[in-house]
Coordinates of C-alpha atoms in Angstrom, one line a residue:
Chain A
M139 CA -13.7 26.3 -15.4
L140 CA -17.4 25.2 -15.9
G141 CA -16.2 22.9 -18.5
Y142 CA -13.6 21.5 -16.9
T143 CA -15.7 20.5 -13.9
I144 CA -18.5 19.0 -16.2
K145 CA -16.0 16.7 -18.2
R146 CA -14.5 15.9 -14.8
L147 CA -17.9 15.1 -13.7
L148 CA -18.9 13.0 -16.6
Q149 CA -15.3 11.2 -16.0
M150 CA -16.4 10.3 -12.6
V151 CA -19.4 8.5 -13.7
L152 CA -17.4 6.7 -16.2
V153 CA -14.8 5.7 -13.7
L154 CA -17.8 4.7 -11.4
W155 CA -19.6 2.8 -14.2
A156 CA -16.1 0.8 -15.2
V157 CA -15.5 -0.4 -11.2
S158 CA -19.2 -1.4 -11.2
V159 CA -18.7 -4.0 -14.0
I160 CA -15.5 -5.1 -12.6
V161 CA -17.0 -5.7 -9.1
F162 CA -19.7 -7.5 -10.9
L163 CA -17.0 -9.9 -12.4
M164 CA -15.3 -10.3 -9.8
M165 CA -18.2 -11.3 -7.6
S166 CA -19.3 -13.5 -10.4
F167 CA -15.8 -15.9 -10.2
T168 CA -16.0 -16.1 -5.9
G169 CA -18.1 -18.8 -5.8
D170 CA -21.8 -19.6 -5.6
P171 CA -23.5 -17.3 -3.4
V172 CA -26.6 -19.8 -2.8
F173 CA -24.9 -22.1 -0.7
M174 CA -24.4 -18.8 1.6
V175 CA -28.4 -18.6 1.9
I176 CA -29.7 -22.2 2.2
P177 CA -29.3 -24.6 4.8
I178 CA -26.6 -27.4 4.3
D179 CA -29.1 -29.9 3.8
S180 CA -31.2 -28.8 0.9
T181 CA -32.9 -30.7 -1.9
Q182 CA -31.9 -29.7 -5.5
A183 CA -35.4 -28.3 -6.0
E184 CA -34.9 -26.0 -2.9
I185 CA -31.7 -25.0 -4.6
D186 CA -32.8 -24.5 -7.8
Q187 CA -35.6 -22.0 -6.4
A188 CA -33.0 -19.9 -4.3
R189 CA -31.1 -19.3 -7.5
R190 CA -34.1 -18.3 -9.1
I191 CA -35.0 -16.0 -6.5
L192 CA -31.4 -14.3 -6.5
G193 CA -32.1 -14.1 -10.0
L194 CA -28.7 -16.8 -10.6
D195 CA -30.0 -18.9 -13.6
R196 CA -29.9 -15.8 -15.9
S197 CA -27.2 -14.8 -18.6
M198 CA -24.4 -12.8 -16.9
L199 CA -25.6 -9.7 -19.1
A200 CA -29.4 -10.2 -17.9
Q201 CA -27.6 -10.5 -14.5
Y202 CA -25.4 -7.6 -14.8
G203 CA -28.7 -5.5 -15.8
I204 CA -30.4 -6.4 -12.4
F205 CA -27.3 -5.5 -10.7
I206 CA -27.0 -2.3 -12.1
G207 CA -30.3 -1.4 -12.0
N208 CA -30.6 -2.3 -8.3
L209 CA -27.5 0.0 -7.7
L210 CA -29.0 2.7 -9.4
Q211 CA -32.3 2.4 -7.3
G212 CA -29.8 2.6 -4.3
D213 CA -31.2 -1.3 -3.5
F214 CA -28.0 -2.8 -2.7
G215 CA -29.4 -5.9 -1.4
R216 CA -29.2 -8.0 2.2
S217 CA -26.7 -9.1 3.9
Y218 CA -26.7 -13.0 4.0
V219 CA -25.3 -12.7 7.3
F220 CA -26.7 -10.2 8.9
G221 CA -29.9 -9.8 7.4
Q222 CA -29.9 -6.4 7.0
P223 CA -29.8 -4.0 4.3
A224 CA -26.1 -4.2 3.4
M225 CA -26.1 -0.2 2.6
E226 CA -27.6 0.1 6.4
L227 CA -24.9 -2.5 7.6
I228 CA -21.7 0.0 5.8
L229 CA -23.4 3.6 6.7
E230 CA -23.8 1.9 10.3
R231 CA -19.9 1.3 10.0
L232 CA -18.5 4.3 8.3
P233 CA -18.4 6.9 11.5
A234 CA -15.9 4.5 13.4
T235 CA -13.4 4.2 10.5
M236 CA -14.4 8.1 9.5
E237 CA -13.3 8.9 13.2
I238 CA -9.7 7.2 13.2
V239 CA -8.7 8.3 9.6
V240 CA -9.5 12.0 10.9
L241 CA -7.6 11.7 13.5
A242 CA -4.8 9.6 11.5
V243 CA -4.7 12.6 8.9
V244 CA -5.0 15.3 12.1
I245 CA -1.6 13.4 13.8
A246 CA 0.3 13.1 10.4
A247 CA -0.2 16.8 9.4
V248 CA 0.7 18.2 12.9
V249 CA 3.7 16.0 12.9
A250 CA 4.9 16.1 9.8
I251 CA 4.2 19.5 8.3
P252 CA 6.5 21.3 11.1
L253 CA 9.5 18.8 10.5
G254 CA 9.1 18.6 6.8
V255 CA 9.5 22.4 6.9
Y256 CA 12.5 22.1 9.3
A257 CA 14.3 19.4 7.4
G258 CA 13.5 21.4 4.1
A259 CA 14.7 24.7 5.4
N260 CA 18.0 23.1 7.2
P261 CA 19.0 20.2 4.7
G262 CA 22.6 19.9 5.8
R263 CA 22.1 19.7 9.9
A264 CA 22.5 16.6 11.1
S265 CA 19.1 16.7 13.2
S266 CA 17.4 17.0 9.1
R267 CA 19.3 13.5 8.2
A268 CA 17.7 11.8 11.5
I269 CA 14.3 13.1 10.7
M270 CA 15.1 11.9 6.9
S271 CA 16.0 8.6 7.8
G272 CA 13.4 8.2 10.7
S273 CA 10.7 9.0 7.7
L274 CA 12.3 6.3 5.4
L275 CA 12.3 3.4 8.1
G276 CA 8.4 4.8 8.8
I277 CA 7.6 4.0 5.1
S278 CA 9.5 0.6 5.3
L279 CA 7.7 -0.9 8.2
P280 CA 4.8 -2.5 8.2
G281 CA 1.6 -0.9 9.7
F282 CA 0.3 -3.7 11.3
W283 CA 3.4 -4.8 12.8
V284 CA 3.8 -1.3 14.5
G285 CA 0.1 -1.6 15.5
M286 CA 1.1 -5.0 17.3
M287 CA 4.0 -3.4 19.0
L288 CA 1.6 -0.5 20.7
I289 CA -0.7 -3.0 21.9
F290 CA 2.0 -4.9 23.4
L291 CA 3.7 -1.9 25.0
F292 CA 0.7 -0.1 25.9
S293 CA -2.1 -2.7 26.8
V294 CA 0.3 -5.7 27.5
R295 CA 2.9 -4.2 29.3
W296 CA 1.8 -1.3 30.9
H297 CA -1.7 -1.5 31.1
L298 CA -2.2 2.4 29.9
L299 CA -4.5 1.8 26.7
P300 CA -7.0 -0.8 25.8
S301 CA -6.5 -2.7 22.8
S302 CA -9.6 -3.5 21.3
G303 CA -12.8 -2.0 20.6
R304 CA -14.5 0.9 20.7
G305 CA -15.3 2.2 24.2
D306 CA -17.9 4.5 25.3
A307 CA -19.6 6.2 22.3
V308 CA -22.1 9.2 22.1
E309 CA -24.9 9.2 19.8
V310 CA -25.2 12.8 18.2
W311 CA -27.9 12.9 15.4
G312 CA -27.8 9.6 14.9
L313 CA -24.0 8.6 14.6
R314 CA -22.1 6.8 17.3
L315 CA -19.1 9.1 17.8
S316 CA -16.1 7.9 20.3
F317 CA -14.6 11.3 20.3
L318 CA -17.1 12.8 22.7
T319 CA -16.2 10.6 25.7
V320 CA -12.7 10.0 27.7
D321 CA -12.9 6.2 27.2
G322 CA -13.9 7.2 23.4
W323 CA -10.4 9.2 23.5
R324 CA -8.6 6.0 24.7
H325 CA -9.6 3.8 22.6
L326 CA -8.9 5.9 19.3
I327 CA -5.2 6.6 20.3
L328 CA -3.5 3.8 19.5
P329 CA -5.5 2.7 16.3
S330 CA -5.1 6.6 14.8
V331 CA -1.3 6.7 15.4
T332 CA -0.9 3.0 13.5
L333 CA -2.9 4.2 10.8
S334 CA -1.4 7.4 10.5
L335 CA 2.5 6.6 10.3
G336 CA 2.6 5.7 6.8
T337 CA 0.8 8.9 5.5
L338 CA 3.0 11.1 8.2
A339 CA 6.5 9.6 6.8
I340 CA 5.2 10.2 3.5
L341 CA 3.8 13.4 3.8
L342 CA 6.8 14.7 5.7
R343 CA 9.0 14.0 2.5
I344 CA 6.9 15.7 0.4
T345 CA 7.0 19.0 2.4
R346 CA 10.2 18.5 2.8
A347 CA 11.0 18.5 -1.0
G348 CA 8.8 21.5 -1.6
M349 CA 10.3 23.2 1.2
M350 CA 13.8 22.7 -0.6
E351 CA 12.4 23.6 -3.9
V352 CA 11.1 26.7 -2.9
T353 CA 13.9 27.9 -0.4
R354 CA 15.8 28.4 -3.3
Q355 CA 13.4 30.9 -5.2
D356 CA 14.1 34.6 -5.3
Y357 CA 11.0 35.7 -3.5
M358 CA 12.0 34.0 -0.7
K359 CA 15.2 36.0 -0.4
F360 CA 13.6 39.1 -1.3
A361 CA 11.0 38.4 1.8
R362 CA 13.9 37.8 4.2
A363 CA 15.5 41.5 2.6
K364 CA 12.4 43.7 3.5
G365 CA 12.7 42.6 7.1
V366 CA 10.3 39.5 7.2
S367 CA 11.4 37.2 10.1
R368 CA 12.9 33.8 8.6
R369 CA 10.2 32.2 10.6
G370 CA 7.7 34.2 8.7
V371 CA 9.2 33.6 5.3
L372 CA 9.5 29.9 6.0
Y373 CA 5.4 29.6 7.2
G374 CA 4.0 32.5 5.2
H375 CA 5.8 32.4 1.8
G376 CA 7.6 28.8 1.8
L377 CA 5.0 26.6 2.8
R378 CA 2.0 28.3 1.0
N379 CA 4.4 27.2 -2.2
A380 CA 5.3 24.1 -0.9
L381 CA 2.3 23.0 -0.1
I382 CA 0.7 22.4 -3.6
P383 CA 2.0 18.8 -3.8
V384 CA 1.0 18.2 -0.6
V385 CA -2.6 18.8 -1.4
T386 CA -2.6 15.8 -4.3
I387 CA -0.7 13.6 -1.9
F388 CA -2.9 14.5 0.7
G389 CA -5.7 12.8 -1.6
L390 CA -4.2 10.0 -2.4
Q391 CA -3.2 9.3 0.9
L392 CA -6.6 9.8 2.4
G393 CA -7.6 6.7 -0.1
D394 CA -4.8 4.9 1.1
L395 CA -5.9 5.7 4.7
I396 CA -9.7 3.8 4.3
A397 CA -7.8 1.1 2.3
F398 CA -5.5 0.1 5.5
A399 CA -7.9 1.0 7.5
T400 CA -9.5 -2.6 7.2
I401 CA -6.0 -3.6 8.8
T402 CA -5.6 -1.3 11.8
E403 CA -9.3 -2.4 12.4
T404 CA -8.6 -6.2 12.1
I405 CA -5.7 -5.5 14.6
F406 CA -7.3 -3.2 17.2
A407 CA -10.7 -5.0 16.6
W408 CA -12.5 -1.4 15.9
P409 CA -15.8 -1.7 14.4
G410 CA -15.5 0.0 11.8
L411 CA -16.2 -0.7 7.6
G412 CA -12.6 -2.0 7.4
K413 CA -13.5 -5.1 9.9
L414 CA -16.9 -5.6 8.4
L415 CA -15.0 -5.8 5.0
I416 CA -12.7 -8.7 6.3
D417 CA -15.3 -10.2 8.1
S418 CA -17.6 -10.5 5.1
I419 CA -14.5 -11.5 3.0
Y420 CA -14.2 -14.5 5.0
R421 CA -17.9 -15.3 5.3
A422 CA -18.1 -14.6 1.4
D423 CA -21.2 -11.9 2.3
R424 CA -21.2 -10.7 -1.3
P425 CA -23.6 -7.7 -0.7
V426 CA -22.1 -6.0 1.7
I427 CA -18.5 -6.3 -0.4
V428 CA -20.2 -5.0 -3.2
V429 CA -21.5 -2.1 -1.2
Y430 CA -17.8 -1.3 0.3
L431 CA -16.2 -1.5 -2.9
M432 CA -18.8 0.8 -4.4
L433 CA -18.8 3.2 -1.9
V434 CA -14.7 3.2 -1.6
A435 CA -14.8 3.8 -5.4
L436 CA -17.1 7.0 -5.2
I437 CA -15.2 8.0 -2.2
F438 CA -12.3 7.7 -3.9
V439 CA -13.2 9.5 -7.3
V440 CA -15.1 12.8 -5.2
I441 CA -11.7 12.9 -3.2
N442 CA -9.8 12.8 -6.7
F443 CA -12.0 15.3 -8.1
I444 CA -12.2 17.7 -5.2
V445 CA -8.0 17.7 -5.1
D446 CA -8.2 18.7 -9.1
I447 CA -10.2 21.4 -8.3
V448 CA -8.4 22.5 -5.2
Y449 CA -5.3 22.1 -7.1
T450 CA -6.7 24.9 -9.7
L451 CA -7.5 27.0 -7.0
I452 CA -4.7 27.6 -4.8
D453 CA -2.3 27.9 -8.0
P454 CA -3.2 29.9 -10.1
R455 CA -0.4 29.4 -12.8
I456 CA -2.4 26.0 -13.5
T457 CA -4.7 26.7 -16.0
V458 CA -7.5 24.6 -17.1
K459 CA -7.6 23.4 -20.8
Chain B
M1280 CA 35.0 -2.3 -18.0
M1281 CA 35.6 -3.5 -14.2
S1282 CA 38.3 -0.8 -14.0
G1283 CA 36.0 1.7 -15.0
F1284 CA 33.4 1.0 -12.5
W1285 CA 35.3 1.4 -9.6
T1286 CA 36.9 4.9 -10.8
S1287 CA 33.0 6.2 -12.1
E1288 CA 31.6 8.7 -10.5
F1289 CA 28.7 6.5 -9.6
F1290 CA 30.9 4.3 -8.0
H1291 CA 32.6 7.9 -6.2
N1292 CA 29.5 8.9 -5.3
W1293 CA 28.4 5.5 -3.3
R1294 CA 31.3 5.2 -1.2
H1295 CA 30.8 8.8 0.2
N1296 CA 27.1 8.2 0.9
A1297 CA 26.6 6.9 4.3
S1298 CA 22.7 5.4 3.7
A1299 CA 23.8 3.9 0.4
I1300 CA 26.5 1.9 2.0
A1301 CA 24.2 1.2 5.0
G1302 CA 21.5 0.0 2.8
S1303 CA 23.8 -1.9 0.3
T1304 CA 25.4 -3.8 3.5
L1305 CA 21.4 -4.6 4.6
L1306 CA 20.9 -5.8 1.0
V1307 CA 23.9 -8.0 1.0
I1308 CA 23.4 -9.6 4.4
F1309 CA 19.8 -10.7 3.1
A1310 CA 21.1 -12.1 -0.1
V1311 CA 22.9 -14.1 2.2
I1312 CA 20.1 -15.3 4.1
V1313 CA 18.0 -15.9 0.7
L1314 CA 20.7 -17.9 -0.7
A1315 CA 22.3 -19.7 2.5
G1316 CA 19.5 -19.2 4.6
P1317 CA 19.0 -23.3 5.2
L1318 CA 22.7 -24.0 6.1
L1319 CA 22.8 -21.4 8.3
V1320 CA 20.3 -23.1 11.0
A1321 CA 20.3 -26.4 12.7
Q1322 CA 16.3 -26.7 12.2
D1323 CA 14.2 -27.3 9.4
P1324 CA 11.0 -25.9 10.5
Y1325 CA 8.8 -27.1 8.4
D1326 CA 10.4 -31.0 8.9
V1327 CA 7.7 -32.2 11.7
G1328 CA 10.5 -34.9 12.8
S1329 CA 13.0 -32.4 13.4
L1330 CA 10.4 -30.4 16.3
N1331 CA 10.2 -31.2 19.4
L1332 CA 7.1 -29.9 21.7
L1333 CA 9.1 -30.1 24.7
D1334 CA 10.7 -27.0 23.3
S1335 CA 7.7 -24.9 22.9
Y1336 CA 7.5 -21.1 23.9
K1337 CA 11.4 -20.8 24.7
P1338 CA 12.2 -17.6 25.1
P1339 CA 15.3 -15.8 23.5
M1340 CA 18.8 -17.1 24.5
W1341 CA 19.9 -13.8 26.6
L1342 CA 16.5 -14.3 28.8
D1343 CA 15.9 -16.5 32.1
G1344 CA 15.2 -20.3 30.3
G1345 CA 16.4 -19.6 26.8
E1346 CA 18.9 -22.0 25.3
S1347 CA 21.7 -21.3 22.9
A1348 CA 20.3 -23.3 20.6
F1349 CA 17.4 -21.4 19.8
P1350 CA 19.1 -17.7 20.1
L1351 CA 15.7 -15.5 19.3
G1352 CA 13.3 -18.5 20.9
T1353 CA 11.1 -21.0 19.6
D1354 CA 7.1 -20.7 18.8
G1355 CA 3.9 -23.2 20.2
Q1356 CA 5.4 -26.2 17.9
G1357 CA 9.0 -25.5 19.6
R1358 CA 10.3 -24.1 16.1
D1359 CA 13.3 -22.2 16.4
V1360 CA 12.4 -18.5 15.4
L1361 CA 15.2 -17.9 13.9
A1362 CA 14.7 -20.8 11.2
S1363 CA 11.4 -19.8 10.5
I1364 CA 12.5 -16.3 10.0
F1365 CA 15.2 -17.3 7.6
Y1366 CA 12.7 -19.8 5.7
G1367 CA 10.0 -17.0 5.9
T1368 CA 12.2 -14.2 4.3
R1369 CA 13.3 -16.5 1.1
V1370 CA 9.3 -16.6 0.8
S1371 CA 9.2 -12.7 1.5
V1372 CA 11.8 -11.8 -1.3
L1373 CA 11.1 -14.7 -3.6
I1374 CA 7.7 -13.2 -4.1
G1375 CA 8.5 -9.5 -4.0
V1376 CA 11.0 -9.9 -6.6
S1377 CA 9.4 -12.2 -8.5
A1378 CA 6.2 -10.0 -8.6
M1379 CA 8.3 -7.3 -9.6
V1380 CA 10.0 -9.2 -12.6
L1381 CA 6.5 -9.6 -14.4
S1382 CA 5.0 -6.5 -13.6
C1383 CA 8.1 -5.0 -15.0
L1384 CA 8.2 -7.3 -18.1
I1385 CA 4.0 -6.7 -18.3
G1386 CA 4.1 -3.2 -17.9
T1387 CA 7.3 -2.3 -19.9
A1388 CA 5.8 -4.2 -22.8
L1389 CA 2.3 -2.3 -22.8
G1390 CA 3.9 1.3 -22.1
L1391 CA 6.5 0.8 -25.1
L1392 CA 3.5 -0.3 -27.5
A1393 CA 1.3 2.8 -26.3
G1394 CA 3.8 5.1 -26.5
F1395 CA 5.2 3.8 -29.9
Y1396 CA 1.9 3.7 -31.4
G1397 CA -0.4 5.8 -29.8
G1398 CA -3.8 5.4 -30.9
W1399 CA -6.7 3.4 -29.5
L1400 CA -3.7 1.1 -28.3
D1401 CA -2.5 3.9 -26.0
S1402 CA -6.2 5.1 -25.1
V1403 CA -7.2 1.8 -23.8
I1404 CA -4.0 0.9 -22.1
M1405 CA -3.8 4.3 -20.2
R1406 CA -7.7 4.5 -19.2
I1407 CA -7.3 1.3 -17.3
A1408 CA -4.2 2.4 -15.6
D1409 CA -5.9 5.9 -15.2
V1410 CA -9.1 3.7 -13.2
Q1411 CA -6.5 1.6 -11.2
L1412 CA -4.1 4.0 -10.0
S1413 CA -7.1 6.0 -8.5
F1414 CA -7.3 3.0 -5.9
P1415 CA -5.0 1.5 -3.4
S1416 CA -2.6 -1.1 -4.4
M1417 CA -3.7 -2.6 -1.3
L1418 CA -7.2 -2.6 -1.6
I1419 CA -6.5 -4.2 -5.3
A1420 CA -4.3 -6.8 -4.0
L1421 CA -7.0 -7.7 -1.0
F1422 CA -9.9 -8.0 -3.1
L1423 CA -7.9 -10.3 -6.0
M1424 CA -7.1 -12.2 -3.2
S1425 CA -10.8 -12.5 -1.6
A1426 CA -11.6 -14.0 -5.1
F1427 CA -8.6 -16.0 -6.0
G1428 CA -7.9 -18.0 -2.3
T1429 CA -4.7 -18.2 -0.5
G1430 CA -1.3 -19.0 -2.8
I1431 CA 2.2 -17.8 -3.7
D1432 CA 0.9 -18.1 -7.6
K1433 CA -2.2 -16.1 -6.5
V1434 CA -0.3 -13.9 -5.0
L1435 CA 2.1 -13.2 -7.6
I1436 CA -0.6 -12.5 -10.1
A1437 CA -2.2 -10.2 -7.9
L1438 CA 0.4 -8.2 -7.4
T1439 CA 1.6 -8.2 -11.0
A1440 CA -2.2 -7.1 -11.4
V1441 CA -1.6 -4.2 -9.1
G1442 CA 1.9 -3.5 -10.0
W1443 CA 2.2 -2.9 -14.2
V1444 CA 0.4 0.0 -13.9
V1445 CA 3.6 2.0 -12.9
Y1446 CA 6.1 0.8 -15.3
A1447 CA 3.1 1.2 -18.1
R1448 CA 3.0 5.2 -17.1
T1449 CA 6.5 5.7 -16.7
V1450 CA 7.5 3.5 -20.0
R1451 CA 5.1 5.4 -22.2
G1452 CA 6.0 8.7 -21.1
S1453 CA 9.8 8.3 -21.6
T1454 CA 8.6 6.4 -24.9
L1455 CA 6.9 9.5 -26.3
S1456 CA 9.6 11.9 -25.6
E1457 CA 12.2 9.6 -27.7
V1458 CA 10.2 8.4 -30.4
N1459 CA 10.3 11.7 -32.3
K1460 CA 13.8 12.1 -32.1
E1461 CA 16.3 12.1 -34.8
Y1462 CA 17.8 8.6 -34.1
V1463 CA 14.2 6.6 -34.3
Q1464 CA 13.5 8.7 -37.8
A1465 CA 16.5 7.6 -38.8
A1466 CA 16.2 3.8 -37.9
R1467 CA 12.7 4.1 -40.0
V1468 CA 14.2 5.5 -42.8
A1469 CA 17.0 3.0 -42.9
G1470 CA 13.7 0.5 -43.0
L1471 CA 14.2 -1.0 -39.7
R1472 CA 11.2 -2.9 -38.4
D1473 CA 8.6 -1.6 -35.8
G1474 CA 9.7 -4.4 -33.3
K1475 CA 13.6 -4.0 -33.7
I1476 CA 13.5 -0.2 -33.6
I1477 CA 11.5 -0.7 -30.2
R1478 CA 13.9 -3.1 -28.8
R1479 CA 17.3 -1.9 -30.0
H1480 CA 17.0 1.9 -30.2
I1481 CA 13.9 2.9 -27.9
L1482 CA 13.9 0.1 -24.6
P1483 CA 17.4 0.9 -23.9
N1484 CA 16.4 4.6 -23.4
V1485 CA 13.7 4.1 -21.4
L1486 CA 15.3 2.0 -18.8
T1487 CA 17.1 4.3 -16.3
P1488 CA 13.3 5.4 -14.7
V1489 CA 12.5 1.5 -14.2
I1490 CA 15.4 0.6 -12.6
V1491 CA 14.8 3.3 -9.7
V1492 CA 10.7 2.0 -9.8
S1493 CA 11.8 -1.7 -9.7
T1494 CA 13.9 -1.2 -6.9
V1495 CA 11.5 0.6 -4.5
Q1496 CA 8.7 -1.9 -5.8
V1497 CA 10.4 -4.8 -4.7
G1498 CA 9.9 -3.5 -1.1
T1499 CA 6.1 -2.3 -1.9
F1500 CA 5.6 -5.8 -2.9
I1501 CA 7.1 -7.4 0.4
L1502 CA 5.2 -4.8 2.5
I1503 CA 1.7 -5.7 0.4
E1504 CA 2.5 -9.6 0.6
A1505 CA 2.9 -9.3 4.3
S1506 CA -0.4 -7.0 5.2
L1507 CA -2.3 -10.1 2.9
S1508 CA -0.9 -13.0 4.8
F1509 CA -1.8 -11.1 7.9
L1510 CA -5.2 -10.7 7.1
G1511 CA -5.2 -14.7 5.8
V1512 CA -5.4 -14.0 2.5
G1513 CA -2.0 -14.5 1.3
V1514 CA 0.4 -17.6 1.0
P1515 CA -0.6 -20.7 2.6
I1516 CA 0.3 -21.5 6.2
T1517 CA 2.4 -24.3 4.7
K1518 CA 4.9 -22.2 3.4
P1519 CA 4.8 -18.9 5.9
S1520 CA 6.5 -15.5 4.7
L1521 CA 7.3 -13.1 7.5
G1522 CA 4.0 -11.3 7.4
L1523 CA 2.2 -15.0 8.3
L1524 CA 4.6 -15.3 11.2
I1525 CA 4.0 -12.0 12.5
K1526 CA 0.3 -12.7 12.0
N1527 CA 1.1 -16.2 13.8
G1528 CA 2.8 -14.5 16.9
F1529 CA 0.0 -12.0 17.1
D1530 CA -2.0 -14.8 18.1
V1531 CA 0.2 -15.5 21.4
L1532 CA 1.4 -11.8 21.8
F1533 CA -1.4 -10.7 24.4
S1534 CA -0.2 -13.9 26.6
G1535 CA 3.3 -11.7 26.8
L1536 CA 5.1 -13.9 23.9
W1537 CA 6.3 -11.2 21.9
W1538 CA 9.5 -12.8 20.4
N1539 CA 7.4 -14.9 18.1
S1540 CA 6.3 -11.5 16.2
V1541 CA 8.6 -8.7 17.6
F1542 CA 11.8 -10.5 15.4
P1543 CA 9.9 -11.2 12.2
G1544 CA 8.4 -7.6 12.1
L1545 CA 12.2 -6.6 12.6
F1546 CA 13.5 -8.1 10.0
I1547 CA 10.7 -7.1 7.4
M1548 CA 11.5 -3.9 8.6
A1549 CA 15.7 -4.2 8.0
L1550 CA 15.0 -5.4 4.6
V1551 CA 12.6 -3.2 3.2
F1552 CA 14.9 -0.1 4.8
G1553 CA 17.7 -1.4 2.9
I1554 CA 15.4 -1.7 -0.3
N1555 CA 14.7 2.0 0.4
L1556 CA 18.0 3.5 1.1
V1557 CA 19.4 1.9 -1.9
G1558 CA 16.2 3.0 -4.1
D1559 CA 17.0 6.6 -3.0
F1560 CA 20.4 6.4 -3.7
L1561 CA 19.6 4.8 -7.2
R1562 CA 16.9 7.9 -7.6
D1563 CA 19.3 10.4 -6.8
E1564 CA 21.7 8.9 -9.0
L1565 CA 19.9 8.3 -12.2
N1566 CA 18.0 11.0 -12.3
P1567 CA 19.5 14.0 -14.9
R1568 CA 17.6 16.1 -13.4
L1569 CA 18.6 16.1 -10.3
K1570 CA 22.1 16.6 -11.3

């Protein structure tokens, strides 16, 4: 187990290094950042000087050396637009994104797992078929369009919920959080529901498939014969075993949610990471894009790592080589 | 050959599967829109001469102020929403299908090579695939597009860069299980060149999962392209896809002009839903493990 953990940790470092190379290469092909930092009427000498200060006059390899050196020291540069350290900007926005992502995960799990268990345990019923068609429809929907429709109905038509922004936030240990105020909740609902739909549909399908597999097993029949209630068998014996693939998908989905948050945040003008990223892409604010990418890469490899470890813990049949 | 199809188990199962029939019907309708769309609507939405600003923001025909000439209403330039949708569907489908074909060709070729030769080639291809798979496709495509700028060709490159991995993985897996079977060894003993063994003997045996992946991937690609265009890094405004139409509609949604964004969204939904229904059916039919 220890050997496996160390091997996976080394792999994580390797992946992060690969990402740093790719990020560096992509950034070098996306226009000249010099023009982001100098006034429009600069002379050639000023341009050259700015280039020297940014280290852009050196060879690619030397530039990569500086880039990775700075990354390792935790120096991610300053945003060209805000003049603030890029890392600070990102960390400032992270709680807002985590709020909608976590709430989306909770919504997805609370709705999808019971529905998936029901559809898996009663495959023939019309209601199960309706649930499955509904989930397929959920996968076929463009998420951003659903968000727009929610805005149209709940904000424009019925004036029930706000369409943009984060509302009142409370500061707790230096983090600005919305979910502690009523106004914050009103702002949270629509973006989180929008974000949760895709995950909800996938989670539901995986839970159902797992349940269908599990209900055929002998231990399920045995538990029933022993006198355990149907409900007890489904949730106590069935769901526990059906959940194994759900854990994997959950990990992957968490990554997807962070990615799709970019779109949701753009629609709802939610001041999180995703909106910052899109704004930075429009303004070619390279340092911010780099930190975002590296941070997201880090989050992904850590999630994958945790999923792999959890996997071996919940399913004793899986032995590590 | 044809009579064989009509009496086949495949056709029999299709005929008794309501979702498969519904999905196929949707796809046939969209095929007609893609092939004959411009003939079905009176206006060419991108011919400025045919637009009249006096027609702008007309509601759908069943509402007050609607006209039967514009069944689903018009946008700010007096463009028929239905005509824009038909033209936009062509762009979306064109991108989805072409990107699928490109990913399929590249991914399948790499998967075959990796599975057949193994060794360092296999390691390199699969490690790249691993790294890539640990990121959501949407995010990778978004970054590629932000580096490339807008354009249909660039969207195709970005989607292909994202999509080949699934094929490479699937095909490599199937190739590995085929490569040691007796018929491949027999072909080797018979002195066939590697290229011929791969093309004539292995390829036909690994194609089934590729068909399933391809179907569903067209739908995924259409949705990713729509999201990219919605964010402003997809297709150019001169050739709007369904996603870009929704984005344009979003700008006027707050003034209550809902038909500019609702209808393109419904069309994407129907299109991808149809693809997924058919994909589900194919997966169940072609997967020998489920039989």
